[in-house]
mmCIF file of C-alpha atoms in Angstrom:
data_model
loop_
_atom_site.group_PDB
_atom_site.id
_atom_site.type_symbol
_atom_site.label_atom_id
_atom_site.label_comp_id
_atom_site.label_asym_id
_atom_site.label_seq_id
_atom_site.Cartn_x
_atom_site.Cartn_y
_atom_site.Cartn_z
ATOM 1 C CA LYS A 1 136.837 185.183 104.618
ATOM 2 C CA ALA A 2 133.345 187.080 104.834
ATOM 3 C CA ILE A 3 129.651 185.997 104.764
ATOM 4 C CA LEU A 4 127.517 188.210 102.413
ATOM 5 C CA HIS A 5 124.218 188.875 104.460
ATOM 6 C CA GLY A 6 121.671 189.857 101.251
ATOM 7 C CA ALA A 7 123.861 188.525 98.539
ATOM 8 C CA CYS A 8 121.013 188.175 95.804
ATOM 9 C CA GLY A 9 120.048 191.954 96.030
ATOM 10 C CA ARG A 10 120.783 194.966 94.605
ATOM 11 C CA MET A 11 123.880 195.972 96.473
ATOM 12 C CA GLY A 12 124.953 192.139 97.433
ATOM 13 C CA HIS A 13 125.589 191.784 93.654
ATOM 14 C CA ILE A 14 127.727 195.068 93.572
ATOM 15 C CA ILE A 15 129.695 193.988 96.310
ATOM 16 C CA ALA A 16 130.255 190.234 95.117
ATOM 17 C CA ASP A 17 131.219 192.066 92.084
ATOM 18 C CA ILE A 18 133.218 194.702 93.962
ATOM 19 C CA VAL A 19 135.373 191.894 95.903
ATOM 20 C CA SER A 20 135.965 189.356 92.915
ATOM 21 C CA ARG A 21 138.616 192.130 92.323
ATOM 22 C CA ASP A 22 140.262 192.367 95.503
ATOM 23 C CA PRO A 23 142.328 189.856 96.675
ATOM 24 C CA GLU A 24 142.479 190.621 99.989
ATOM 25 C CA ILE A 25 138.736 189.224 100.802
ATOM 26 C CA GLU A 26 136.487 186.930 99.632
ATOM 27 C CA ILE A 27 133.415 185.477 99.987
ATOM 28 C CA ILE A 28 132.522 182.221 100.909
ATOM 29 C CA ALA A 29 129.009 182.169 101.327
ATOM 30 C CA GLY A 30 126.186 183.870 100.842
ATOM 31 C CA VAL A 31 122.913 184.007 102.787
ATOM 32 C CA ASP A 32 119.654 185.535 100.918
ATOM 33 C CA ALA A 33 115.668 183.999 101.707
ATOM 34 C CA PHE A 34 114.918 185.200 98.205
ATOM 35 C CA GLY A 35 118.034 184.032 96.258
ATOM 36 C CA SER A 36 120.194 181.476 95.051
ATOM 37 C CA ALA A 37 123.670 180.616 93.898
ATOM 38 C CA TYR A 38 125.303 183.956 93.257
ATOM 39 C CA ALA A 39 129.113 184.536 92.215
ATOM 40 C CA GLY A 40 130.637 181.171 92.701
ATOM 41 C CA PHE A 41 129.751 180.748 96.208
ATOM 42 C CA PRO A 42 126.496 178.859 97.768
ATOM 43 C CA VAL A 43 123.874 181.347 99.135
ATOM 44 C CA TYR A 44 121.376 179.572 102.284
ATOM 45 C CA ALA A 45 118.551 180.544 102.768
ATOM 46 C CA SER A 46 119.579 181.878 106.518
ATOM 47 C CA LEU A 47 122.656 181.789 108.399
ATOM 48 C CA ASP A 48 121.367 178.694 110.549
ATOM 49 C CA GLU A 49 121.800 176.602 107.043
ATOM 50 C CA CYS A 50 125.509 178.752 106.757
ATOM 51 C CA ARG A 51 128.774 175.969 107.792
ATOM 52 C CA GLU A 52 130.947 178.042 106.462
ATOM 53 C CA GLU A 53 133.426 179.799 109.056
ATOM 54 C CA ALA A 54 133.658 183.394 108.294
ATOM 55 C CA ASP A 55 136.052 186.237 109.561
ATOM 56 C CA VAL A 56 133.253 189.117 109.394
ATOM 57 C CA VAL A 57 129.759 189.467 107.654
ATOM 58 C CA ILE A 58 129.137 192.059 105.535
ATOM 59 C CA ASP A 59 125.276 193.132 105.709
ATOM 60 C CA PHE A 60 123.151 194.727 103.133
ATOM 61 C CA SER A 61 119.578 192.784 103.791
ATOM 62 C CA THR A 62 116.531 193.772 105.008
ATOM 63 C CA ALA A 63 115.479 195.091 108.109
ATOM 64 C CA SER A 64 113.111 191.895 109.438
ATOM 65 C CA ALA A 65 116.863 190.100 108.852
ATOM 66 C CA ILE A 66 118.541 191.883 111.013
ATOM 67 C CA ASP A 67 117.714 190.271 114.783
ATOM 68 C CA GLY A 68 118.803 187.023 113.061
ATOM 69 C CA LEU A 69 121.926 187.882 111.764
ATOM 70 C CA LEU A 70 123.108 189.824 115.470
ATOM 71 C CA ALA A 71 122.054 186.877 117.095
ATOM 72 C CA TYR A 72 124.247 184.802 114.754
ATOM 73 C CA SER A 73 127.318 187.285 114.533
ATOM 74 C CA ALA A 74 126.651 187.331 118.547
ATOM 75 C CA GLU A 75 126.622 183.689 119.197
ATOM 76 C CA HIS A 76 129.592 182.960 116.735
ATOM 77 C CA ALA A 77 131.385 185.883 117.994
ATOM 78 C CA VAL A 78 131.829 186.832 114.265
ATOM 79 C CA PRO A 79 132.668 190.512 113.874
ATOM 80 C CA VAL A 80 129.502 192.447 111.622
ATOM 81 C CA VAL A 81 129.553 195.388 108.745
ATOM 82 C CA VAL A 82 125.336 196.774 109.094
ATOM 83 C CA CYS A 83 124.159 198.276 106.362
ATOM 84 C CA THR A 84 120.869 197.652 106.235
ATOM 85 C CA THR A 85 118.602 200.850 107.175
ATOM 86 C CA GLY A 86 114.958 201.129 108.273
ATOM 87 C CA LEU A 87 115.794 199.437 111.720
ATOM 88 C CA SER A 88 113.411 199.576 114.824
ATOM 89 C CA GLU A 89 114.378 201.673 117.832
ATOM 90 C CA GLU A 90 114.346 197.817 119.176
ATOM 91 C CA GLN A 91 116.790 196.450 116.579
ATOM 92 C CA THR A 92 118.842 199.990 117.194
ATOM 93 C CA ALA A 93 118.875 199.237 120.425
ATOM 94 C CA ASN A 94 119.517 195.280 119.809
ATOM 95 C CA LEU A 95 122.715 196.254 117.384
ATOM 96 C CA LYS A 96 124.194 198.509 120.622
ATOM 97 C CA LYS A 97 123.994 195.969 122.900
ATOM 98 C CA THR A 98 125.671 193.138 120.417
ATOM 99 C CA ALA A 99 128.568 195.601 120.069
ATOM 100 C CA GLU A 100 129.052 195.229 123.361
ATOM 101 C CA LYS A 101 130.000 191.734 122.413
ATOM 102 C CA ILE A 102 131.454 191.927 119.462
ATOM 103 C CA ALA A 103 132.671 194.619 116.615
ATOM 104 C CA VAL A 104 130.225 196.122 114.806
ATOM 105 C CA LEU A 105 130.134 198.208 112.543
ATOM 106 C CA LYS A 106 126.919 199.970 111.418
ATOM 107 C CA SER A 107 126.853 202.396 108.554
ATOM 108 C CA ALA A 108 123.669 204.138 106.521
ATOM 109 C CA ASN A 109 125.697 204.467 103.646
ATOM 110 C CA MET A 110 128.882 203.869 102.863
ATOM 111 C CA SER A 111 129.861 205.968 100.054
ATOM 112 C CA ILE A 112 132.877 208.113 100.560
ATOM 113 C CA GLY A 113 131.085 210.731 99.215
ATOM 114 C CA ILE A 114 127.929 210.675 101.823
ATOM 115 C CA ASN A 115 130.816 210.423 104.404
ATOM 116 C CA LEU A 116 132.080 213.154 103.418
ATOM 117 C CA LEU A 117 129.115 215.048 103.344
ATOM 118 C CA LEU A 118 128.284 213.824 106.961
ATOM 119 C CA THR A 119 131.260 215.685 108.256
ATOM 120 C CA LEU A 120 130.896 218.656 106.141
ATOM 121 C CA LEU A 121 127.409 219.279 107.434
ATOM 122 C CA ALA A 122 128.638 219.027 111.245
ATOM 123 C CA GLU A 123 130.794 221.916 110.002
ATOM 124 C CA ALA A 124 128.149 223.872 108.134
ATOM 125 C CA ALA A 125 124.864 223.356 110.013
ATOM 126 C CA PRO A 126 125.791 225.772 112.431
ATOM 127 C CA ARG A 127 127.224 228.586 110.756
ATOM 128 C CA LEU A 128 123.676 227.618 108.714
ATOM 129 C CA ALA A 129 121.467 227.231 111.466
ATOM 130 C CA GLU A 130 123.066 230.265 113.281
ATOM 131 C CA ALA A 131 122.208 232.309 109.849
ATOM 132 C CA GLY A 132 118.711 231.876 109.867
ATOM 133 C CA PHE A 133 118.790 229.146 106.685
ATOM 134 C CA ASP A 134 116.347 226.479 106.924
ATOM 135 C CA ILE A 135 117.707 223.030 106.582
ATOM 136 C CA GLU A 136 116.190 220.616 104.222
ATOM 137 C CA ILE A 137 117.219 217.265 102.832
ATOM 138 C CA VAL A 138 115.263 216.527 99.828
ATOM 139 C CA GLU A 139 116.379 212.851 97.882
ATOM 140 C CA LYS A 140 115.583 211.003 94.994
ATOM 141 C CA HIS A 141 115.834 207.264 94.990
ATOM 142 C CA HIS A 142 114.807 204.325 92.252
ATOM 143 C CA ASN A 143 111.464 202.793 92.387
ATOM 144 C CA GLN A 144 112.493 199.477 94.249
ATOM 145 C CA LYS A 145 113.666 201.629 97.497
ATOM 146 C CA ILE A 146 112.046 200.277 100.568
ATOM 147 C CA ASP A 147 112.373 202.680 102.935
ATOM 148 C CA SER A 148 112.159 206.112 102.842
ATOM 149 C CA PRO A 149 112.804 208.157 104.344
ATOM 150 C CA SER A 150 116.579 206.113 103.279
ATOM 151 C CA GLY A 151 118.983 205.673 106.029
ATOM 152 C CA THR A 152 121.500 208.113 103.955
ATOM 153 C CA ALA A 153 118.757 211.176 104.567
ATOM 154 C CA LEU A 154 117.766 209.922 108.401
ATOM 155 C CA ALA A 155 121.889 209.978 108.741
ATOM 156 C CA LEU A 156 122.296 213.683 107.016
ATOM 157 C CA ALA A 157 118.885 214.553 109.261
ATOM 158 C CA ASP A 158 121.410 213.169 112.411
ATOM 159 C CA SER A 159 124.304 214.708 111.952
ATOM 160 C CA VAL A 160 122.986 218.031 111.338
ATOM 161 C CA ASN A 161 120.275 217.888 114.593
ATOM 162 C CA ASP A 162 123.742 216.440 116.614
ATOM 163 C CA CYS A 163 125.580 219.328 116.290
ATOM 164 C CA LEU A 164 123.156 221.473 116.918
ATOM 165 C CA GLY A 165 122.345 219.956 120.326
ATOM 166 C CA GLY A 166 119.410 217.565 118.827
ATOM 167 C CA ASP A 167 116.390 220.066 119.229
ATOM 168 C CA TYR A 168 114.712 219.332 115.924
ATOM 169 C CA ALA A 169 111.864 217.446 114.993
ATOM 170 C CA TYR A 170 111.861 215.933 111.306
ATOM 171 C CA VAL A 171 109.121 216.802 109.772
ATOM 172 C CA TYR A 172 108.630 214.442 106.624
ATOM 173 C CA ASP A 173 106.768 214.720 103.717
ATOM 174 C CA ARG A 174 105.216 218.074 103.670
ATOM 175 C CA THR A 175 103.049 217.923 100.319
ATOM 176 C CA VAL A 176 99.918 216.919 102.191
ATOM 177 C CA ARG A 177 100.417 220.513 104.321
ATOM 178 C CA ARG A 178 98.498 223.367 104.378
ATOM 179 C CA GLU A 179 100.399 225.653 106.376
ATOM 180 C CA LYS A 180 102.985 228.230 106.052
ATOM 181 C CA ARG A 181 106.376 227.004 106.467
ATOM 182 C CA PRO A 182 107.610 228.280 110.257
ATOM 183 C CA GLN A 183 110.317 231.501 109.922
#
């Protein structure tokens, strides 16, 4: 039994559709500050209004909703899958602290392809860096994308940086720079 946090957003609709075809999981309630009932389960404006008891909360909401989600999950001892990106340093620290109390799975992207790419990058990046290659991530999204760079782009960058010793600084949007790239 799952509560879908961010139920009425783009990914919320996709998750609800996937879950509706899987007999192993059921969404018993949704939470969305900006939506209403969807796909046959009640949707509440906040987790505080939700009275259904769940085995897990699946989150595809916004960064502004994360603190309340983590407080709810810790207070009710409900594991949480956090797929929201764009978290602040304080929210990330809160997430880690919450993970000491309950099970927390944090993923910037749930795609099998992206997760395979993260593994491949960890192997390829040291070889490419040693050979003098510049590693650059270019991303393109729909015009409704809120966070930029995306959580996926940051996860890819972190994967590369971690396997290279964490020595690299990130440079965003070079279009305004008029200097030559470092060799």
